[in-house]
mmCIF file of C-alpha atoms and ligand atoms in Angstrom:
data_model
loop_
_atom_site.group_PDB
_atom_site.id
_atom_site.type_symbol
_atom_site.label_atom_id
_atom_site.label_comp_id
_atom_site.label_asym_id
_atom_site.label_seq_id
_atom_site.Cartn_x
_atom_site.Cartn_y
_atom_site.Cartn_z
ATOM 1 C CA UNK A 1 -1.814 61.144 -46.589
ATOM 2 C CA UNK A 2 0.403 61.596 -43.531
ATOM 3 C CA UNK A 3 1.955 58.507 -43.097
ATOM 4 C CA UNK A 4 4.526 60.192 -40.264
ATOM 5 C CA UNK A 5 1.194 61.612 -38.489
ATOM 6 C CA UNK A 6 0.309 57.811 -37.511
ATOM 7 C CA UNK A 7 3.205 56.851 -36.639
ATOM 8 C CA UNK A 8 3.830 58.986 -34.091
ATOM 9 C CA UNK A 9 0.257 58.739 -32.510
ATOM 10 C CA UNK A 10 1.090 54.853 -32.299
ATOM 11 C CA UNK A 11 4.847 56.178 -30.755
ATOM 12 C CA UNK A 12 2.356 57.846 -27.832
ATOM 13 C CA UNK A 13 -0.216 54.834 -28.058
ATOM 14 C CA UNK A 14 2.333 52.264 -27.468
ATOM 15 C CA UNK A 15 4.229 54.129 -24.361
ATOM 16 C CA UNK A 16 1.076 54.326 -22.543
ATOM 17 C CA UNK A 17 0.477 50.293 -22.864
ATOM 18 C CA UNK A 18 0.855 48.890 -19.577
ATOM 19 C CA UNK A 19 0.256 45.568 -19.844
ATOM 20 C CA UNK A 20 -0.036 42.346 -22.514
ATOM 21 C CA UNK A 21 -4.138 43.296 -23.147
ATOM 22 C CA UNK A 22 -3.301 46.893 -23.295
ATOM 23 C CA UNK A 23 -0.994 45.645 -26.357
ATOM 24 C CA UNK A 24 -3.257 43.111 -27.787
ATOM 25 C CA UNK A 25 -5.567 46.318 -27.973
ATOM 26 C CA UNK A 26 -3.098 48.409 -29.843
ATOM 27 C CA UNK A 27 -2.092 45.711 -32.162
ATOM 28 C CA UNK A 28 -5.475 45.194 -33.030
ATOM 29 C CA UNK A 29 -6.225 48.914 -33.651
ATOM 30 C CA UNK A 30 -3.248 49.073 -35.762
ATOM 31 C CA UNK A 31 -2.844 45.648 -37.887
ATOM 32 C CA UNK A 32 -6.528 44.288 -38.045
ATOM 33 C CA UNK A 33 -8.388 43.458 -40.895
ATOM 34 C CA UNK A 34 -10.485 46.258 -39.709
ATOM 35 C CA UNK A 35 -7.258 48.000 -38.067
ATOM 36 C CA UNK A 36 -5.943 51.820 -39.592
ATOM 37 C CA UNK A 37 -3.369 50.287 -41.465
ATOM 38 C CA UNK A 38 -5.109 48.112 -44.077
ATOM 39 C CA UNK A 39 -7.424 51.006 -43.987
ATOM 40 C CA UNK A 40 -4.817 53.233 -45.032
ATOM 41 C CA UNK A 41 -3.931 51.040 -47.492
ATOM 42 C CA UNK A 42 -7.906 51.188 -48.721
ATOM 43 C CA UNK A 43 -7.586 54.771 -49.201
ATOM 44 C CA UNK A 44 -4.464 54.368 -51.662
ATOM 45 C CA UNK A 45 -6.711 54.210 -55.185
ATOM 46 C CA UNK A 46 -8.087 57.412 -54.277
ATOM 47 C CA UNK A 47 -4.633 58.065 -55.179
ATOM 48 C CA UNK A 48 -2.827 59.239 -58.446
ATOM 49 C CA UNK A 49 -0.679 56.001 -58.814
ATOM 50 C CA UNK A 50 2.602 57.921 -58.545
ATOM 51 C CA UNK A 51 1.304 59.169 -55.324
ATOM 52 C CA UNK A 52 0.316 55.567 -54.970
ATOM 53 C CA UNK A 53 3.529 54.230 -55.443
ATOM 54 C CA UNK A 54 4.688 56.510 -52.562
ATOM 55 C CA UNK A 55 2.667 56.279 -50.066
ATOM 56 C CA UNK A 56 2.407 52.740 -50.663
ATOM 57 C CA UNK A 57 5.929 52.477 -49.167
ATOM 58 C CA UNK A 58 5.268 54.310 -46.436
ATOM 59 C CA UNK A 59 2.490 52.145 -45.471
ATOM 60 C CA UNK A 60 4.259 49.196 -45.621
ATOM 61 C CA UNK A 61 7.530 50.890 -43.825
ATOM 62 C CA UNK A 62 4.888 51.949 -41.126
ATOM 63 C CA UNK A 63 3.678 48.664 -40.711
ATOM 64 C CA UNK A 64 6.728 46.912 -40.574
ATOM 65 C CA UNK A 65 7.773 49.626 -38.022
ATOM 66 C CA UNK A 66 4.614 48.806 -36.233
ATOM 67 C CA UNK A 67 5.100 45.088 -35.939
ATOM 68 C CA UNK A 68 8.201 45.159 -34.429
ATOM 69 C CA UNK A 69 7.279 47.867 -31.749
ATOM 70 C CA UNK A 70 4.714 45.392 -30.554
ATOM 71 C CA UNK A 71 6.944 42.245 -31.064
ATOM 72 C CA UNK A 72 9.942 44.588 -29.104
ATOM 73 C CA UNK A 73 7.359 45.262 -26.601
ATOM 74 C CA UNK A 74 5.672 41.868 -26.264
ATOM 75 C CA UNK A 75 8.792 40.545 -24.799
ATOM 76 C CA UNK A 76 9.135 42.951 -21.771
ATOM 77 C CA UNK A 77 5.597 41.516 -21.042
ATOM 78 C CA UNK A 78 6.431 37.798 -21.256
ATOM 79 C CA UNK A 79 7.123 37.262 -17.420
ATOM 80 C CA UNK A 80 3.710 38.446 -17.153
ATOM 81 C CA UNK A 81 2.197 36.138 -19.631
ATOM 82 C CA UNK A 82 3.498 32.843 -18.123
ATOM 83 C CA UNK A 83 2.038 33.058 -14.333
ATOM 84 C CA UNK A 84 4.948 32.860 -11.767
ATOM 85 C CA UNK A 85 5.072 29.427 -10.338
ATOM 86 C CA UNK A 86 3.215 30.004 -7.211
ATOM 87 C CA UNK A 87 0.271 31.985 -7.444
ATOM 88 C CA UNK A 88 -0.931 32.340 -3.975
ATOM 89 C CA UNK A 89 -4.313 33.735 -5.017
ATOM 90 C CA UNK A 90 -5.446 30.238 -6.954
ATOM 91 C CA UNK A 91 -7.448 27.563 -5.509
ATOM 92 C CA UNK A 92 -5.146 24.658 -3.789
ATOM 93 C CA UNK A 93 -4.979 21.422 -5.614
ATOM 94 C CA UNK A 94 -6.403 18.614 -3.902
ATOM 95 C CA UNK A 95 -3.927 15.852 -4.219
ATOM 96 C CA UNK A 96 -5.300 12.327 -3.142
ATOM 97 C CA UNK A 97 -3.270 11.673 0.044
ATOM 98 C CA UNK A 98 -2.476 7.670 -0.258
ATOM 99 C CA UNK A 99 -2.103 5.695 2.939
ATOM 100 C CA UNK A 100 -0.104 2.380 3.925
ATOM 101 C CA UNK A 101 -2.332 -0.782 3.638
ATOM 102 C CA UNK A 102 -3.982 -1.393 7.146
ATOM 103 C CA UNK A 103 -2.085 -5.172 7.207
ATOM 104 C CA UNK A 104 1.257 -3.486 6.735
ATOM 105 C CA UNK A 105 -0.012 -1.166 10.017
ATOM 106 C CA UNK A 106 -0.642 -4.267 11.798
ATOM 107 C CA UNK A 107 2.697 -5.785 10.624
ATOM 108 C CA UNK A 108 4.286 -3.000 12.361
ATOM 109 C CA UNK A 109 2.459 -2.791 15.457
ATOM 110 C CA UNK A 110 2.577 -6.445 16.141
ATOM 111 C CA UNK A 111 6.127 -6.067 15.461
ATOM 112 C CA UNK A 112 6.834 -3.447 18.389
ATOM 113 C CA UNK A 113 4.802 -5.346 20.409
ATOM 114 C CA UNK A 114 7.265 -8.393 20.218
ATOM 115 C CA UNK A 115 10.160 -6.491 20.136
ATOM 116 C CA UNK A 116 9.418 -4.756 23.665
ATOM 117 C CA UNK A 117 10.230 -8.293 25.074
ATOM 118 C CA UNK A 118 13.254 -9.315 23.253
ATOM 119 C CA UNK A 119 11.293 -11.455 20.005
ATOM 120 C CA UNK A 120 13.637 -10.535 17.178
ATOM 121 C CA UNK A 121 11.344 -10.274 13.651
ATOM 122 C CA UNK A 122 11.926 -12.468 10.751
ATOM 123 C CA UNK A 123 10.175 -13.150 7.537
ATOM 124 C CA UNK A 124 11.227 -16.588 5.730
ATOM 125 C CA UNK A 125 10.437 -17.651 2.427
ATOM 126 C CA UNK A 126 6.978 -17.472 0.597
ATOM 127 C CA UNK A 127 8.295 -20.016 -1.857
ATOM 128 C CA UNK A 128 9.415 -22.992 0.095
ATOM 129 C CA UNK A 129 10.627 -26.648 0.486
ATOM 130 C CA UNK A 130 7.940 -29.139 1.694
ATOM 131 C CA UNK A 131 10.745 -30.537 3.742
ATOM 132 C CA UNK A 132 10.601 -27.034 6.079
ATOM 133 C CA UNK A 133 6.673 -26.920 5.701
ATOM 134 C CA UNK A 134 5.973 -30.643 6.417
ATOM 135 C CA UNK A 135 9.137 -32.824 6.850
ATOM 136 C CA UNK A 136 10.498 -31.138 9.642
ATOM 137 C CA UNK A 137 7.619 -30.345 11.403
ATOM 138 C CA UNK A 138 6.537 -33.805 12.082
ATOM 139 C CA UNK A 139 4.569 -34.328 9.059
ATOM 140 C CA UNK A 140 6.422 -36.754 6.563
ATOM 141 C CA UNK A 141 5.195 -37.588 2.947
ATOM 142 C CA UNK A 142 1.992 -39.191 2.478
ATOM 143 C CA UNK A 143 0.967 -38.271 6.288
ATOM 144 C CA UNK A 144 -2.750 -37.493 6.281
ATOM 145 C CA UNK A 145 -2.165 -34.454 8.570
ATOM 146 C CA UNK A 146 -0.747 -32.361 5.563
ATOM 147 C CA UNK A 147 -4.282 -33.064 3.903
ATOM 148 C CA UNK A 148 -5.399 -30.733 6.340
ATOM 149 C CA UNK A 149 -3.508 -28.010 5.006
ATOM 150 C CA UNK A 150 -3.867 -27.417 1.776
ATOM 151 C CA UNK A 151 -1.086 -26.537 -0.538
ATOM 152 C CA UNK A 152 -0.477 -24.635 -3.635
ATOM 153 C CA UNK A 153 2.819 -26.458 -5.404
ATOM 154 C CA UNK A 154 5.154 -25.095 -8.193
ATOM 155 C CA UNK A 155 6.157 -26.933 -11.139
ATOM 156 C CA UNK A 156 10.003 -27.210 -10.522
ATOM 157 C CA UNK A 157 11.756 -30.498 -10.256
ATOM 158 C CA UNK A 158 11.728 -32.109 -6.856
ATOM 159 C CA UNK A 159 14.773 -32.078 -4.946
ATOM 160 C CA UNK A 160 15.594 -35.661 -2.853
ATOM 161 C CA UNK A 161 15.650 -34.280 0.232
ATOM 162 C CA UNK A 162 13.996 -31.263 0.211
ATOM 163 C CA UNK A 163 11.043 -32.406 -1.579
ATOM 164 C CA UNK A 164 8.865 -30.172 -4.021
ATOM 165 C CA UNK A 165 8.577 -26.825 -4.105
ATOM 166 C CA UNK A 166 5.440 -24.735 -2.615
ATOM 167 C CA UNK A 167 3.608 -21.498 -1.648
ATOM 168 C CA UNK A 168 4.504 -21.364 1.797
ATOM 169 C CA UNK A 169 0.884 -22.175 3.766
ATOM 170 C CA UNK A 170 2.040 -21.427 7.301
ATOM 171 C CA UNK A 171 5.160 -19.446 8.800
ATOM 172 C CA UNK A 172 5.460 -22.700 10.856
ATOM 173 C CA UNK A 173 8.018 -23.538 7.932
ATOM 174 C CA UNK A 174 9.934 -20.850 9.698
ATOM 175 C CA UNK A 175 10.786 -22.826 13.066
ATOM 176 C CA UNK A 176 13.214 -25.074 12.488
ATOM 177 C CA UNK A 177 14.984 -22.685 9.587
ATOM 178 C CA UNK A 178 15.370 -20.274 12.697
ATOM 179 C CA UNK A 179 16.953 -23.015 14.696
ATOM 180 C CA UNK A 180 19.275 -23.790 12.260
ATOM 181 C CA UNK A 181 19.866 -20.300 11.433
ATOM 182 C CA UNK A 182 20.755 -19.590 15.089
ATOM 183 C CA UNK A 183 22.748 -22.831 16.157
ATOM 184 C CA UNK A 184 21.863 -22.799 19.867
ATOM 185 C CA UNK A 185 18.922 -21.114 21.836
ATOM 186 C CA UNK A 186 17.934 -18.932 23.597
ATOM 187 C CA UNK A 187 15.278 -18.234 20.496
ATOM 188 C CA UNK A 188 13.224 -15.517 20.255
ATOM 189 C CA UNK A 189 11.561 -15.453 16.881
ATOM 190 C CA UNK A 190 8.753 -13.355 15.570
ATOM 191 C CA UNK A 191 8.269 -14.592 11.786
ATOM 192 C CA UNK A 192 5.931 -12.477 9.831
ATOM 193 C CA UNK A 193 5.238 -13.285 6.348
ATOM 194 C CA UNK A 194 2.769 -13.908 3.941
ATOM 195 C CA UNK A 195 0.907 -17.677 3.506
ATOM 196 C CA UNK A 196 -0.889 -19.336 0.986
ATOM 197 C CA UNK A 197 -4.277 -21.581 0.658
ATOM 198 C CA UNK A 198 -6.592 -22.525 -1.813
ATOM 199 C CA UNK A 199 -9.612 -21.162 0.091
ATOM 200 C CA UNK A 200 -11.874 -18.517 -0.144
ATOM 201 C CA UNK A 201 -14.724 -17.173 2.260
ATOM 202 C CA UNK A 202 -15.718 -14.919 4.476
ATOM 203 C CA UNK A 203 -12.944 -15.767 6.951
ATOM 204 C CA UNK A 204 -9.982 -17.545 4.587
ATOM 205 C CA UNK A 205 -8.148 -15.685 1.368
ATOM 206 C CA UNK A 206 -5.952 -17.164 -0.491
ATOM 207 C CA UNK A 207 -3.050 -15.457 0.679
ATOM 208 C CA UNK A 208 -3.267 -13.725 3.888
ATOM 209 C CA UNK A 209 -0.272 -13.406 6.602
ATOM 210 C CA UNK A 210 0.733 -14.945 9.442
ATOM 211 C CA UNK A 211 2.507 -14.011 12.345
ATOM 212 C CA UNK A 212 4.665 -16.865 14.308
ATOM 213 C CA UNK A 213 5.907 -16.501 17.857
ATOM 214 C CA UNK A 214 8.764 -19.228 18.496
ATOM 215 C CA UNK A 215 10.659 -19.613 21.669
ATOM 216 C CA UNK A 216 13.119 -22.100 22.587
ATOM 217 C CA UNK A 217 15.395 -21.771 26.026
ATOM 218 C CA UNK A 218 15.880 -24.025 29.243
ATOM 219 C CA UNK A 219 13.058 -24.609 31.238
ATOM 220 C CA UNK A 220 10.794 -23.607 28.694
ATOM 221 C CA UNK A 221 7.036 -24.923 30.079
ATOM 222 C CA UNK A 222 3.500 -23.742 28.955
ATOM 223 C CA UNK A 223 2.967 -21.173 31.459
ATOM 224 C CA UNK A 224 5.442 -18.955 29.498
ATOM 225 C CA UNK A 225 3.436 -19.613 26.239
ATOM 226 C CA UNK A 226 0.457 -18.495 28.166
ATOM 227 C CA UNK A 227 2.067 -15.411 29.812
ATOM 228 C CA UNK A 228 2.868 -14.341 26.246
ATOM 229 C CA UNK A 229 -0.378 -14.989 24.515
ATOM 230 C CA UNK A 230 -1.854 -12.922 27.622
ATOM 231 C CA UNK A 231 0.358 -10.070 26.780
ATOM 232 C CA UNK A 232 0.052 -9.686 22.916
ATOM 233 C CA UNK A 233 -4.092 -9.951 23.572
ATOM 234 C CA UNK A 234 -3.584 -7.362 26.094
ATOM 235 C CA UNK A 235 -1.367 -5.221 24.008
ATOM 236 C CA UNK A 236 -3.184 -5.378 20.997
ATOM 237 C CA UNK A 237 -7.163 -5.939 21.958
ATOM 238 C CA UNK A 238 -6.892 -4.161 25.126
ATOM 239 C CA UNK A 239 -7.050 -5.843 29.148
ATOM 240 C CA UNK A 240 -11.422 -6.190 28.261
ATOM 241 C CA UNK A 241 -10.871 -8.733 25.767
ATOM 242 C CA UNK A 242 -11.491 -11.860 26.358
ATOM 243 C CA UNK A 243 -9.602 -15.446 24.885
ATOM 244 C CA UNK A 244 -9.831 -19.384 25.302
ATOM 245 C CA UNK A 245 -7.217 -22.432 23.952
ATOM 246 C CA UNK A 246 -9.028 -24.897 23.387
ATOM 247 C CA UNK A 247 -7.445 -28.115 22.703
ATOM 248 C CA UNK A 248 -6.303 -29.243 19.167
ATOM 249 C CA UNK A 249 -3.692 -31.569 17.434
ATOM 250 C CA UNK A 250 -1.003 -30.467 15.597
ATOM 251 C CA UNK A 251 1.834 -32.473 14.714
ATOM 252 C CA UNK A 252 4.967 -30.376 15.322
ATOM 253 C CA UNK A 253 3.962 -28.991 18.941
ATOM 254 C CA UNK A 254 2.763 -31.528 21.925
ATOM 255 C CA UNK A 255 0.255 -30.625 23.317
ATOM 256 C CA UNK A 256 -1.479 -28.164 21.278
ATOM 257 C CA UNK A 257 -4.459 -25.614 21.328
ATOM 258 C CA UNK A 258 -6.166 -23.036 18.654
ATOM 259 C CA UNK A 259 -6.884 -19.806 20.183
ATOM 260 C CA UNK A 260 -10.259 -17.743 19.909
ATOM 261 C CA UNK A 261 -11.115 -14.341 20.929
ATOM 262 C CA UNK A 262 -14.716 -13.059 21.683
ATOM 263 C CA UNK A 263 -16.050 -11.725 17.853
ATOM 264 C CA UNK A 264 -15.845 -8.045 17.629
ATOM 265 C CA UNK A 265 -18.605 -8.225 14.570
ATOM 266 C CA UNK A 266 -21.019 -9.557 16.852
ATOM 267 C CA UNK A 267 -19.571 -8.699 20.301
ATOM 268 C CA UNK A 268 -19.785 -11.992 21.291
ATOM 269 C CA UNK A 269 -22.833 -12.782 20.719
ATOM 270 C CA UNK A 270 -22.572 -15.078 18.329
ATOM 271 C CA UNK A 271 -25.717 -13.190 15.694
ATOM 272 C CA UNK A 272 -26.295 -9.849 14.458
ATOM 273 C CA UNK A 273 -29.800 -8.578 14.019
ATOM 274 C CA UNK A 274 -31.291 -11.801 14.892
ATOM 275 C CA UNK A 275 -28.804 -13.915 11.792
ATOM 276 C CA UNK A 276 -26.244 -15.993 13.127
ATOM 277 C CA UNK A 277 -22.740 -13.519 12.858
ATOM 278 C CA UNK A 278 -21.708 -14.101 8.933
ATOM 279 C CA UNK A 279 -17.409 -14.146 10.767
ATOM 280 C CA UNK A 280 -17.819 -16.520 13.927
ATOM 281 C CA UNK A 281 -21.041 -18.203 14.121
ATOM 282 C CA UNK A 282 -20.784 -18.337 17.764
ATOM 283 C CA UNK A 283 -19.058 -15.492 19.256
ATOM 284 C CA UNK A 284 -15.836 -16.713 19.072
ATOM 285 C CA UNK A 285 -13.278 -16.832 16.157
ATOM 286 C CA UNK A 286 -10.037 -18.601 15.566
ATOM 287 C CA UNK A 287 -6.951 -16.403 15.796
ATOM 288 C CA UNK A 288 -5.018 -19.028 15.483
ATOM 289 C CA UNK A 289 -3.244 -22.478 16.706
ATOM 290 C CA UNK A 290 -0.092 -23.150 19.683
ATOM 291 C CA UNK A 291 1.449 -25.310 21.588
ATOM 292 C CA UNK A 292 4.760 -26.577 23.014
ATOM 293 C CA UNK A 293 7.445 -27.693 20.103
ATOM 294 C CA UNK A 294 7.661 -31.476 19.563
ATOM 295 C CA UNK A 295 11.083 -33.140 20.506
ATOM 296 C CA UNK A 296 10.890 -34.146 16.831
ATOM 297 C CA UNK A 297 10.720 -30.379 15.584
ATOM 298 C CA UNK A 298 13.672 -29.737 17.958
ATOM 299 C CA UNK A 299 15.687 -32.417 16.843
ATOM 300 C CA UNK A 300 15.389 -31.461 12.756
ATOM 301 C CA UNK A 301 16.487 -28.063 14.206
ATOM 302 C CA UNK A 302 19.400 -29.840 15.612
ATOM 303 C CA UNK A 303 18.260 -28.891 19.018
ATOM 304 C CA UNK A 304 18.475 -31.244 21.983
ATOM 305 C CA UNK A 305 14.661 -31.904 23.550
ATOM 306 C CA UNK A 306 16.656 -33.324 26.774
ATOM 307 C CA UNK A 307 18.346 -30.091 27.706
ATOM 308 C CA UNK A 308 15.624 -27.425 25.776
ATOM 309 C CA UNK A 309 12.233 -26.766 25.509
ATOM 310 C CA UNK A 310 10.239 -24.363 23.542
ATOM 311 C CA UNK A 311 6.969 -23.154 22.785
ATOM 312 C CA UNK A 312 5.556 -21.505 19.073
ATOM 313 C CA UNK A 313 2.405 -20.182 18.059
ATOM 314 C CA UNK A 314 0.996 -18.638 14.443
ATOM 315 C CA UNK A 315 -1.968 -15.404 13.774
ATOM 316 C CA UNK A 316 -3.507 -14.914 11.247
ATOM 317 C CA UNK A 317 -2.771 -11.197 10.545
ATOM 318 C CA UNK A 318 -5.958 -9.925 8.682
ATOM 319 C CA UNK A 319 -8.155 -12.328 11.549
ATOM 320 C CA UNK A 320 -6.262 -9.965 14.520
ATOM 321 C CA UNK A 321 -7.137 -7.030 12.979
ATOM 322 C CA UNK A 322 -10.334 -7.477 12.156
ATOM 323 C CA UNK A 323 -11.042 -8.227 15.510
ATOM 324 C CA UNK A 324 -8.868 -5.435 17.351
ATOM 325 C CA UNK A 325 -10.401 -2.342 14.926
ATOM 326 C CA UNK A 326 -13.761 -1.094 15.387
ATOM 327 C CA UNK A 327 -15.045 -1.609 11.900
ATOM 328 C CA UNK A 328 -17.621 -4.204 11.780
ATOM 329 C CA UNK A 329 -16.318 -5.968 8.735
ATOM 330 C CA UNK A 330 -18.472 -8.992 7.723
ATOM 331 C CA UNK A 331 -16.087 -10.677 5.070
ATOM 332 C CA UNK A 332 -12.235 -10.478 5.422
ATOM 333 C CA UNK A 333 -11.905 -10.610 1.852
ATOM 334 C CA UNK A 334 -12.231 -6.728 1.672
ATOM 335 C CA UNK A 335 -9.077 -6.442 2.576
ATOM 336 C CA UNK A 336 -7.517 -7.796 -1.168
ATOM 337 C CA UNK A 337 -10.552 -6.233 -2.886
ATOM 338 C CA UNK A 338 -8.806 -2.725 -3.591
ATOM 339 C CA UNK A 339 -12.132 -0.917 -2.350
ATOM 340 C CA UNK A 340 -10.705 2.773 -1.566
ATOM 341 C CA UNK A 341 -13.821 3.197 0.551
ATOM 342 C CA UNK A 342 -12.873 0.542 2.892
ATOM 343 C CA UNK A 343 -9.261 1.053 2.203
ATOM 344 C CA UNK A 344 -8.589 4.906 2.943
ATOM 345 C CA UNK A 345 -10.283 4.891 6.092
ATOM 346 C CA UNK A 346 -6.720 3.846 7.970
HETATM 347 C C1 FA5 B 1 -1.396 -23.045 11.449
HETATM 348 O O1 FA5 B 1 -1.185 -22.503 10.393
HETATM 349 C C2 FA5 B 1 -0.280 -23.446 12.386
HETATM 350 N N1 FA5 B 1 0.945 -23.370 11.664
HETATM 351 C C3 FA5 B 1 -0.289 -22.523 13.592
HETATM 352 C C4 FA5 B 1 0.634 -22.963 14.678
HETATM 353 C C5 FA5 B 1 1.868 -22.381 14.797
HETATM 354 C C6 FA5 B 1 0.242 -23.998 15.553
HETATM 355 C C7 FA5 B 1 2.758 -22.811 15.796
HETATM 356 C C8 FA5 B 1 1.104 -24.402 16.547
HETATM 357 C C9 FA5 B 1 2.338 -23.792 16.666
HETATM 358 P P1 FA5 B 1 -3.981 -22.871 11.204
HETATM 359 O O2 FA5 B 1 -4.073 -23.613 9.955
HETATM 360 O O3 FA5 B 1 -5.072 -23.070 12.184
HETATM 361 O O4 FA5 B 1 -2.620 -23.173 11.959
HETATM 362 O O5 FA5 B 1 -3.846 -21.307 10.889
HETATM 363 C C10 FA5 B 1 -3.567 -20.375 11.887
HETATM 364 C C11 FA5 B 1 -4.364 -19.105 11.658
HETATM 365 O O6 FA5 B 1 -4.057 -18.558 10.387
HETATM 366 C C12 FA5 B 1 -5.869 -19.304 11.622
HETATM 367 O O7 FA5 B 1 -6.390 -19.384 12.918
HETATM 368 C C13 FA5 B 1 -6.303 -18.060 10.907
HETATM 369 O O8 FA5 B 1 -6.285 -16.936 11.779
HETATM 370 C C14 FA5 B 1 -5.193 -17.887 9.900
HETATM 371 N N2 FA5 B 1 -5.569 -18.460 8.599
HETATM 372 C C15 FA5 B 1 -5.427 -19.726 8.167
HETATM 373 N N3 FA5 B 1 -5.846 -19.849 6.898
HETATM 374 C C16 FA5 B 1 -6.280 -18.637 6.516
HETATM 375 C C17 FA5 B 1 -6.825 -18.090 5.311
HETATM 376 N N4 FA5 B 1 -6.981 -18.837 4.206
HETATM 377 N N5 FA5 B 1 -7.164 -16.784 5.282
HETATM 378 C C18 FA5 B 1 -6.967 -15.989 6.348
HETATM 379 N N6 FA5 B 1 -6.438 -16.427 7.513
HETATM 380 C C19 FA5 B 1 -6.098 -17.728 7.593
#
């Protein structure tokens, strides 16, 4: 048996291989089960055994030459192997794109539109005092008025003065923090932050935001609160839009209105496909509630209501945008509900 006769032809095999399959190929001819070498080996008790013994060695010198050939080799194919990172001929990955939530949008833009006329933004706490959410604003303990807004509390030990603590349920509690904060007008606050109440419909969540307009200067009168209501409706819904005040009663501004806009849902008409509109009912819905501040807001702000004046108002965030984007969104609880399909359209 030449032994040296095989070797060589895998010498001239091997230095033709031009790639890792090329190799898998020759290792396979060569160190199979069905492969020349353990066929080789086969042939060996056709042997006399002290031929046996011989070319027994040879075999298993030529294999062991073999195998490390093709292990030698191997590695000058192992770039190829591993792909290159970028491989410009495979299909692109589609990665999900994710998007800002369409309230933080509407933060933002609501923002700018402020800023353009000197309202500097703010965002006080969401865990508050009652004394900033009802105290100060006119609304002392036991007052029926705070029944009307309905409060989550916190189990925490009430403070004398400040009261007990609370999930902030207006940015009203803002006001007279800002006049503190501040010392002296001019004011210009925008406080935008995020409120909470127990309800739960097609028009309330239990947390939702809130964005509060608060300005306090000489000469301050209601024409100025109306000049900027006029401007953010314009700015944000467009000059088409229409809005009313109608009047209302809070306690910390005197007098007072809520403002409505004409429903986008049911473009003012007040039903949809012959149902009474599921948001409004009528064809307009509450944005939200103003007035001028009350000397008694003023004075827990350590403001003088004989030389200043001031006027505040508070949106409901999720309400304005509802209205404002062409979507025709029944329920304003979609917003919290995580739906992508709602959610990724912004
Ligand atoms: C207030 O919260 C007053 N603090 C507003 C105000 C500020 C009046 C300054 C005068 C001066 P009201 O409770 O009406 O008012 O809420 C205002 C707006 O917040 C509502 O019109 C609505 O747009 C929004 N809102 C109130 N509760 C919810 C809720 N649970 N879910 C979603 N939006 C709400």
């Amino acid at each position: 048996m030449d032994v040296e006769k095989y070797w060589q032809q895998f010498k001239e095999e091997l230095s033709s291989v031009k790639n890792c399959k090329e190799l898998e190929n020759l290792r396979l001819k060569y160190l199979s089960k069905k492969g020349i070498i353990r066929e080789l080996f086969r042939k060996l008790k056709d042997l006399s055994s002290l031929e046996r013994k011989k070319v027994g060695a040879s075999l298993n010198n030529l294999k062991g030459k073999i195998e490390k050939e093709i292990e030698a080799k191997s590695k000058t194919f192992a770039k190829e192997k591993a792909p290159s990172f970028f491989d410009p001929t495979l299909p692109k990955l589609t990665l999900k794109k994710g998007s800002l939530h369409p309230i933080t949008y509407a933060i933002e833009e609501i923002s700018q539109i402020f800023a353009k006329i000197g309202f500097t933004r703010t965002s006080y706490r969401e865990v508050e005092w009652e004394y900033f959410s009802f105290e100060t604003l006119n609304m002392p303990k036991g007052h029926p008025a705070r029944d009307d807004v309905e409060t989550f509390f916190l189990e925490y030990p009430e403070d004398k003065k400040l009261g007990r603590l609370l999930l902030s349920p207006h940015t009203s509690s803002g006001q007279v923090q800002e006049m503190i904060k501040r010392g002296k007008p001019p004011i210009r606050m925008i406080n935008i932050a995020k409120c909470y109440r127990p309800n739960w419909d097609t028009t309330h969540t239990p947390m939702f935001h809130q964005f509060e307009g608060l300005c306090v200067d000489k000469n301050i009168n209601i024409t100025h609160l109306k000049g900027t209501i006029d401007y953010f409706v314009k700015s944000y819904f467009g000059k088409e839009r229409k809005i009313r005040l109608r009047p209302y009663d809070f306690r910390f501004t005197e007098p007072s209105f809520e403002i409505d806009i004409t429903c986008n849902v049911c473009s003012g008409k007040g039903e949809v496909n012959g149902k009474k509109c599921r948001v409004c009912k009528s064809g307009w819905l509450e944005l939200g509630g103003a007035g001028m501040v009350h000397p008694f807001v003023l004075k827990s702000g350590g403001i003088d209501p004989q030389k200043y004046s001031g006027w505040a108002f508070g949106f409901g965030i999720e309400r304005v945008f509802l209205m404002r984007e062409n979507i025709k969104v029944e329920d304003i609880r979609i917003f919290y509900s995580g739906d992508l399909r709602f959610l990724s359209q912004f």
